[in-house]
mmCIF file of C-alpha atoms in Angstrom:
data_model
loop_
_atom_site.group_PDB
_atom_site.id
_atom_site.type_symbol
_atom_site.label_atom_id
_atom_site.label_comp_id
_atom_site.label_asym_id
_atom_site.label_seq_id
_atom_site.Cartn_x
_atom_site.Cartn_y
_atom_site.Cartn_z
ATOM 1 C CA MET A 1 22.117 -4.272 137.627
ATOM 2 C CA GLY A 2 18.518 -5.489 137.667
ATOM 3 C CA THR A 3 15.945 -4.843 135.049
ATOM 4 C CA LYS A 4 13.994 -2.551 137.344
ATOM 5 C CA GLY A 5 14.784 0.905 138.608
ATOM 6 C CA LYS A 6 17.093 1.836 135.752
ATOM 7 C CA ILE A 7 16.995 5.206 134.074
ATOM 8 C CA ALA A 8 16.296 4.318 130.481
ATOM 9 C CA LEU A 9 18.519 5.919 127.898
ATOM 10 C CA GLY A 10 15.379 6.683 125.910
ATOM 11 C CA VAL A 11 13.797 8.623 128.796
ATOM 12 C CA VAL A 12 15.065 12.178 128.464
ATOM 13 C CA VAL A 13 14.910 14.509 131.433
ATOM 14 C CA GLY A 14 16.416 17.955 131.054
ATOM 15 C CA VAL A 15 17.227 16.951 127.505
ATOM 16 C CA VAL A 16 19.975 18.571 125.501
ATOM 17 C CA VAL A 17 18.110 19.113 122.273
ATOM 18 C CA ILE A 18 19.784 17.337 119.385
ATOM 19 C CA GLY A 19 19.473 18.767 115.898
ATOM 20 C CA ALA A 20 17.415 21.728 114.835
ATOM 21 C CA VAL A 21 14.431 21.795 117.155
ATOM 22 C CA SER A 22 11.967 24.587 116.589
ATOM 23 C CA ALA A 23 8.370 25.191 115.709
ATOM 24 C CA ASN A 24 9.234 23.411 112.451
ATOM 25 C CA ALA A 25 11.853 20.790 113.217
ATOM 26 C CA GLY A 26 11.404 18.919 109.939
ATOM 27 C CA GLY A 27 12.842 19.494 106.522
ATOM 28 C CA ASP A 28 15.152 16.489 106.281
ATOM 29 C CA SER A 29 15.449 15.487 102.662
ATOM 30 C CA ASP A 30 17.963 12.727 103.154
ATOM 31 C CA LYS A 31 16.640 9.207 103.518
ATOM 32 C CA GLU A 32 19.082 7.946 106.109
ATOM 33 C CA ASN A 33 17.105 5.084 107.568
ATOM 34 C CA GLY A 34 19.893 2.619 106.793
ATOM 35 C CA GLY A 35 17.346 -0.123 106.168
ATOM 36 C CA LYS A 36 15.790 0.478 109.552
ATOM 37 C CA ASP A 37 12.447 1.711 108.244
ATOM 38 C CA THR A 38 10.249 -0.493 110.368
ATOM 39 C CA SER A 39 6.552 -0.919 110.665
ATOM 40 C CA ALA A 40 4.025 -3.615 111.060
ATOM 41 C CA SER A 41 5.613 -7.101 111.409
ATOM 42 C CA ALA A 42 8.451 -9.191 109.903
ATOM 43 C CA GLY A 43 7.321 -12.653 109.125
ATOM 44 C CA ARG A 44 3.772 -11.486 108.439
ATOM 45 C CA LYS A 45 2.197 -9.636 105.574
ATOM 46 C CA PRO A 46 1.620 -5.870 105.869
ATOM 47 C CA GLY A 47 -1.916 -4.804 106.516
ATOM 48 C CA GLY A 48 -4.209 -6.013 109.238
ATOM 49 C CA LYS A 49 -7.323 -7.372 107.550
ATOM 50 C CA THR A 50 -8.384 -10.421 105.612
ATOM 51 C CA GLY A 51 -11.573 -11.083 103.743
ATOM 52 C CA GLY A 52 -14.534 -12.386 105.709
ATOM 53 C CA GLU A 53 -17.965 -13.716 104.926
ATOM 54 C CA ASN A 54 -20.868 -11.535 103.768
ATOM 55 C CA GLY A 55 -18.556 -8.698 102.735
ATOM 56 C CA THR A 56 -17.187 -8.237 106.258
ATOM 57 C CA THR A 57 -13.540 -8.013 107.228
ATOM 58 C CA LYS A 58 -11.714 -9.453 110.165
ATOM 59 C CA LYS A 59 -8.420 -8.482 111.699
ATOM 60 C CA ALA A 60 -5.496 -10.809 111.074
ATOM 61 C CA VAL A 61 -4.107 -12.508 114.144
ATOM 62 C CA LYS A 62 -0.606 -11.301 114.990
ATOM 63 C CA LYS A 63 1.737 -13.969 116.263
ATOM 64 C CA ALA A 64 4.124 -13.055 119.051
ATOM 65 C CA ALA A 65 7.810 -13.623 118.357
ATOM 66 C CA PHE A 66 8.612 -13.873 122.077
ATOM 67 C CA GLY A 67 7.158 -12.925 125.433
ATOM 68 C CA GLY A 68 7.315 -9.627 127.257
ATOM 69 C CA GLY A 69 9.310 -10.905 130.213
ATOM 70 C CA GLY A 70 12.696 -12.600 130.428
ATOM 71 C CA ASP A 71 16.268 -12.627 129.172
ATOM 72 C CA PHE A 72 16.687 -13.727 125.558
ATOM 73 C CA GLU A 73 19.940 -14.711 123.872
ATOM 74 C CA VAL A 74 20.289 -13.091 120.469
ATOM 75 C CA GLY A 75 20.687 -15.660 117.721
ATOM 76 C CA LYS A 76 19.305 -18.419 119.927
ATOM 77 C CA ASP A 77 16.107 -17.190 121.582
ATOM 78 C CA VAL A 78 15.661 -14.051 119.486
ATOM 79 C CA LYS A 79 16.646 -13.503 115.867
ATOM 80 C CA PRO A 80 18.188 -10.166 114.856
ATOM 81 C CA GLY A 81 15.514 -7.851 113.490
ATOM 82 C CA THR A 82 12.995 -5.202 114.485
ATOM 83 C CA TYR A 83 10.258 -5.905 117.021
ATOM 84 C CA ARG A 84 7.231 -4.103 118.423
ATOM 85 C CA THR A 85 5.385 -4.231 121.734
ATOM 86 C CA THR A 86 2.127 -2.332 122.178
ATOM 87 C CA GLY A 87 -0.552 -1.733 124.800
ATOM 88 C CA ASN A 88 1.852 -1.037 127.671
ATOM 89 C CA THR A 89 0.749 1.292 130.470
ATOM 90 C CA ASP A 90 2.309 3.483 133.161
ATOM 91 C CA GLY A 91 5.885 3.099 131.882
ATOM 92 C CA LEU A 92 6.235 -0.288 133.583
ATOM 93 C CA CYS A 93 7.498 -2.030 130.442
ATOM 94 C CA TYR A 94 11.304 -2.057 130.403
ATOM 95 C CA TRP A 95 13.588 -3.438 127.671
ATOM 96 C CA GLU A 96 17.342 -3.554 127.210
ATOM 97 C CA ARG A 97 19.851 -4.430 124.497
ATOM 98 C CA ALA A 98 23.095 -5.727 126.013
ATOM 99 C CA LYS A 99 26.501 -6.703 124.650
ATOM 100 C CA ASP A 100 26.930 -9.492 127.209
ATOM 101 C CA ALA A 101 25.151 -11.211 130.088
ATOM 102 C CA SER A 102 27.313 -9.801 132.882
ATOM 103 C CA GLY A 103 24.575 -7.477 134.123
ATOM 104 C CA GLU A 104 27.152 -4.732 134.585
ATOM 105 C CA ALA A 105 26.542 -1.120 133.592
ATOM 106 C CA ASP A 106 29.000 -1.169 130.704
ATOM 107 C CA SER A 107 27.178 -4.101 129.088
ATOM 108 C CA LEU A 108 24.220 -1.826 128.296
ATOM 109 C CA ILE A 109 23.820 -0.816 124.641
ATOM 110 C CA ALA A 110 20.359 0.788 124.774
ATOM 111 C CA ASN A 111 17.212 0.631 126.892
ATOM 112 C CA ASP A 112 13.860 2.275 127.501
ATOM 113 C CA ASN A 113 10.839 2.424 129.801
ATOM 114 C CA VAL A 114 7.710 2.240 127.676
ATOM 115 C CA SER A 115 4.190 3.600 127.789
ATOM 116 C CA GLY A 116 2.081 2.605 124.820
ATOM 117 C CA THR A 117 4.107 1.215 121.920
ATOM 118 C CA SER A 118 7.819 0.659 121.377
ATOM 119 C CA TYR A 119 9.830 -0.502 118.397
ATOM 120 C CA VAL A 120 13.374 -1.777 118.843
ATOM 121 C CA THR A 121 15.918 -3.183 116.417
ATOM 122 C CA VAL A 122 18.023 -6.035 117.794
ATOM 123 C CA LYS A 123 21.357 -6.323 115.971
ATOM 124 C CA ALA A 124 23.249 -9.528 115.235
ATOM 125 C CA THR A 125 26.122 -8.169 117.344
ATOM 126 C CA ASP A 126 23.872 -7.861 120.428
ATOM 127 C CA LYS A 127 24.246 -10.758 122.854
ATOM 128 C CA LEU A 128 21.201 -10.355 125.102
ATOM 129 C CA PHE A 129 17.762 -8.763 124.923
ATOM 130 C CA LYS A 130 15.994 -8.201 128.245
ATOM 131 C CA SER A 131 12.300 -7.447 128.650
ATOM 132 C CA SER A 132 10.312 -6.892 131.837
ATOM 133 C CA ASP A 133 6.563 -6.297 132.306
ATOM 134 C CA CYS A 134 6.039 -5.677 128.575
ATOM 135 C CA LYS A 135 3.333 -7.000 126.309
ATOM 136 C CA ASP A 136 4.462 -9.720 123.911
ATOM 137 C CA TRP A 137 6.887 -8.694 121.178
ATOM 138 C CA GLU A 138 6.031 -9.263 117.524
ATOM 139 C CA ALA A 139 8.467 -9.149 114.615
ATOM 140 C CA VAL A 140 7.920 -6.350 112.127
ATOM 141 C CA ASP A 141 8.305 -6.237 108.375
ATOM 142 C CA GLU A 142 10.918 -3.592 107.634
ATOM 143 C CA LYS A 143 9.680 -3.289 104.043
ATOM 144 C CA ALA A 144 6.015 -2.857 104.891
ATOM 145 C CA THR A 145 4.277 0.363 103.942
ATOM 146 C CA GLY A 146 0.950 1.826 104.897
ATOM 147 C CA THR A 147 -1.517 4.598 104.200
ATOM 148 C CA ALA A 148 -1.763 6.360 107.544
ATOM 149 C CA LYS A 149 -4.374 9.119 107.223
ATOM 150 C CA SER A 150 -5.379 9.979 110.776
ATOM 151 C CA SER A 151 -5.069 13.679 111.666
ATOM 152 C CA ARG A 152 -4.619 12.937 115.398
ATOM 153 C CA PHE A 153 -2.613 10.577 117.570
ATOM 154 C CA LYS A 154 -2.034 10.083 121.283
ATOM 155 C CA GLY A 155 0.560 12.229 123.008
ATOM 156 C CA ASP A 156 1.517 9.418 125.365
ATOM 157 C CA GLY A 157 1.367 6.687 122.753
ATOM 158 C CA GLY A 158 5.075 5.907 122.642
ATOM 159 C CA MET A 159 6.682 5.214 119.241
ATOM 160 C CA TYR A 160 4.911 5.553 115.914
ATOM 161 C CA ARG A 161 6.191 4.366 112.541
ATOM 162 C CA VAL A 162 6.104 7.286 110.136
ATOM 163 C CA GLY A 163 4.103 6.476 107.021
ATOM 164 C CA VAL A 164 2.498 3.425 108.611
ATOM 165 C CA ASP A 165 1.186 4.400 112.057
ATOM 166 C CA ILE A 166 1.114 8.158 111.432
ATOM 167 C CA ALA A 167 1.413 10.345 108.354
ATOM 168 C CA PRO A 168 4.188 12.896 107.807
ATOM 169 C CA GLY A 169 3.172 16.504 108.382
ATOM 170 C CA THR A 170 3.118 19.308 110.924
ATOM 171 C CA TYR A 171 1.433 18.564 114.258
ATOM 172 C CA ARG A 172 0.553 20.601 117.365
ATOM 173 C CA SER A 173 0.180 19.508 120.992
ATOM 174 C CA THR A 174 -1.193 22.084 123.451
ATOM 175 C CA GLY A 175 -1.695 22.313 127.207
ATOM 176 C CA ASN A 176 1.527 20.581 128.246
ATOM 177 C CA THR A 177 2.862 21.306 131.743
ATOM 178 C CA ASP A 178 6.150 21.124 133.649
ATOM 179 C CA ASP A 179 8.314 20.002 130.700
ATOM 180 C CA LEU A 180 6.743 16.552 130.969
ATOM 181 C CA CYS A 181 6.018 16.395 127.239
ATOM 182 C CA TYR A 182 8.899 14.820 125.321
ATOM 183 C CA TRP A 183 9.015 14.246 121.561
ATOM 184 C CA GLU A 184 11.651 12.772 119.309
ATOM 185 C CA ARG A 185 12.163 12.326 115.576
ATOM 186 C CA ALA A 186 14.277 9.228 114.902
ATOM 187 C CA LYS A 187 15.945 7.701 111.862
ATOM 188 C CA ASP A 188 15.868 4.109 113.190
ATOM 189 C CA ALA A 189 14.826 1.943 116.147
ATOM 190 C CA LEU A 190 18.292 1.355 117.615
ATOM 191 C CA HIS A 191 17.677 3.970 120.348
ATOM 192 C CA SER A 192 21.204 5.346 120.227
ATOM 193 C CA ILE A 193 22.132 9.029 120.390
ATOM 194 C CA GLU A 194 22.881 8.784 116.675
ATOM 195 C CA SER A 195 19.307 7.595 116.069
ATOM 196 C CA ILE A 196 17.879 10.970 117.141
ATOM 197 C CA ARG A 197 17.364 13.595 114.468
ATOM 198 C CA ALA A 198 15.697 16.119 116.766
ATOM 199 C CA ASN A 199 13.941 16.172 120.130
ATOM 200 C CA ASN A 200 12.589 18.460 122.836
ATOM 201 C CA ASN A 201 10.951 18.727 126.260
ATOM 202 C CA VAL A 202 7.945 21.027 126.080
ATOM 203 C CA THR A 203 5.819 23.192 128.342
ATOM 204 C CA GLY A 204 2.704 24.717 126.806
ATOM 205 C CA SER A 205 2.274 24.382 123.057
ATOM 206 C CA ALA A 206 4.511 22.162 120.903
ATOM 207 C CA VAL A 207 4.694 22.222 117.115
ATOM 208 C CA VAL A 208 6.807 19.777 115.121
ATOM 209 C CA THR A 209 7.087 18.813 111.467
ATOM 210 C CA ILE A 210 7.519 15.067 110.985
ATOM 211 C CA SER A 211 9.377 14.410 107.744
ATOM 212 C CA ALA A 212 8.572 11.584 105.336
ATOM 213 C CA SER A 213 12.234 10.597 105.676
ATOM 214 C CA ASP A 214 11.862 10.087 109.444
ATOM 215 C CA ALA A 215 11.477 6.434 110.425
ATOM 216 C CA TYR A 216 9.814 6.971 113.823
ATOM 217 C CA PHE A 217 8.232 9.616 116.008
ATOM 218 C CA LYS A 218 8.312 9.129 119.777
ATOM 219 C CA THR A 219 6.031 11.003 122.170
ATOM 220 C CA THR A 220 5.640 10.597 125.931
ATOM 221 C CA GLY A 221 3.791 12.678 128.511
ATOM 222 C CA CYS A 222 2.309 15.003 125.883
ATOM 223 C CA GLN A 223 -1.233 16.040 125.153
ATOM 224 C CA ASP A 224 -2.628 14.539 121.968
ATOM 225 C CA TRP A 225 -1.145 15.717 118.670
ATOM 226 C CA LYS A 226 -3.353 17.225 115.939
ATOM 227 C CA LYS A 227 -2.245 17.713 112.347
ATOM 228 C CA THR A 228 -2.195 21.333 111.193
ATOM 229 C CA ALA A 229 -0.557 20.956 107.766
#
């Protein structure tokens, strides 16, 4: 079972909608992130700017935890934790969490093909993390918080950390065709079925309420989202 040509568990085609999916799919009051609230980068301070000369600011350099291609043994090459890769295009980035190095189908724990950004939590019980054609992975600080204020974000941007990358609220995406727009509200970055609070494939207009208790919002193949409330 090679790293290419797989159907990623995170890529939903003809999805069976999980949870209450409607024009307002939010409303979760329970904070069930289980410590998986992830954001900017473990091992580095939250925020992306440091003071510069003459009142200017400069962006802090983010150090990669490991590269975007290869097989990495958990506990040896990769520490358990949450990681982020960003800037990927055309869904060519592929990652996989595996319970052994056999390469067989039943060794697969979770996987995804990525456009834009992806977050993934590698557990101490995982044995192997595979990555192919991805940008470098950086560790994220699970305790970091932010002040996301933007009223728009890209509909094919991948995964966003709620409260850090995007703000909670109700968003609309219009002009979607052929059920190619997929969105997902998630409580962690493990990418299991249990991680999904609600999801949908959309034609036409999509409206979703992202709750402050959601950890992530995933969007692929959609038109850009604009905040309405």
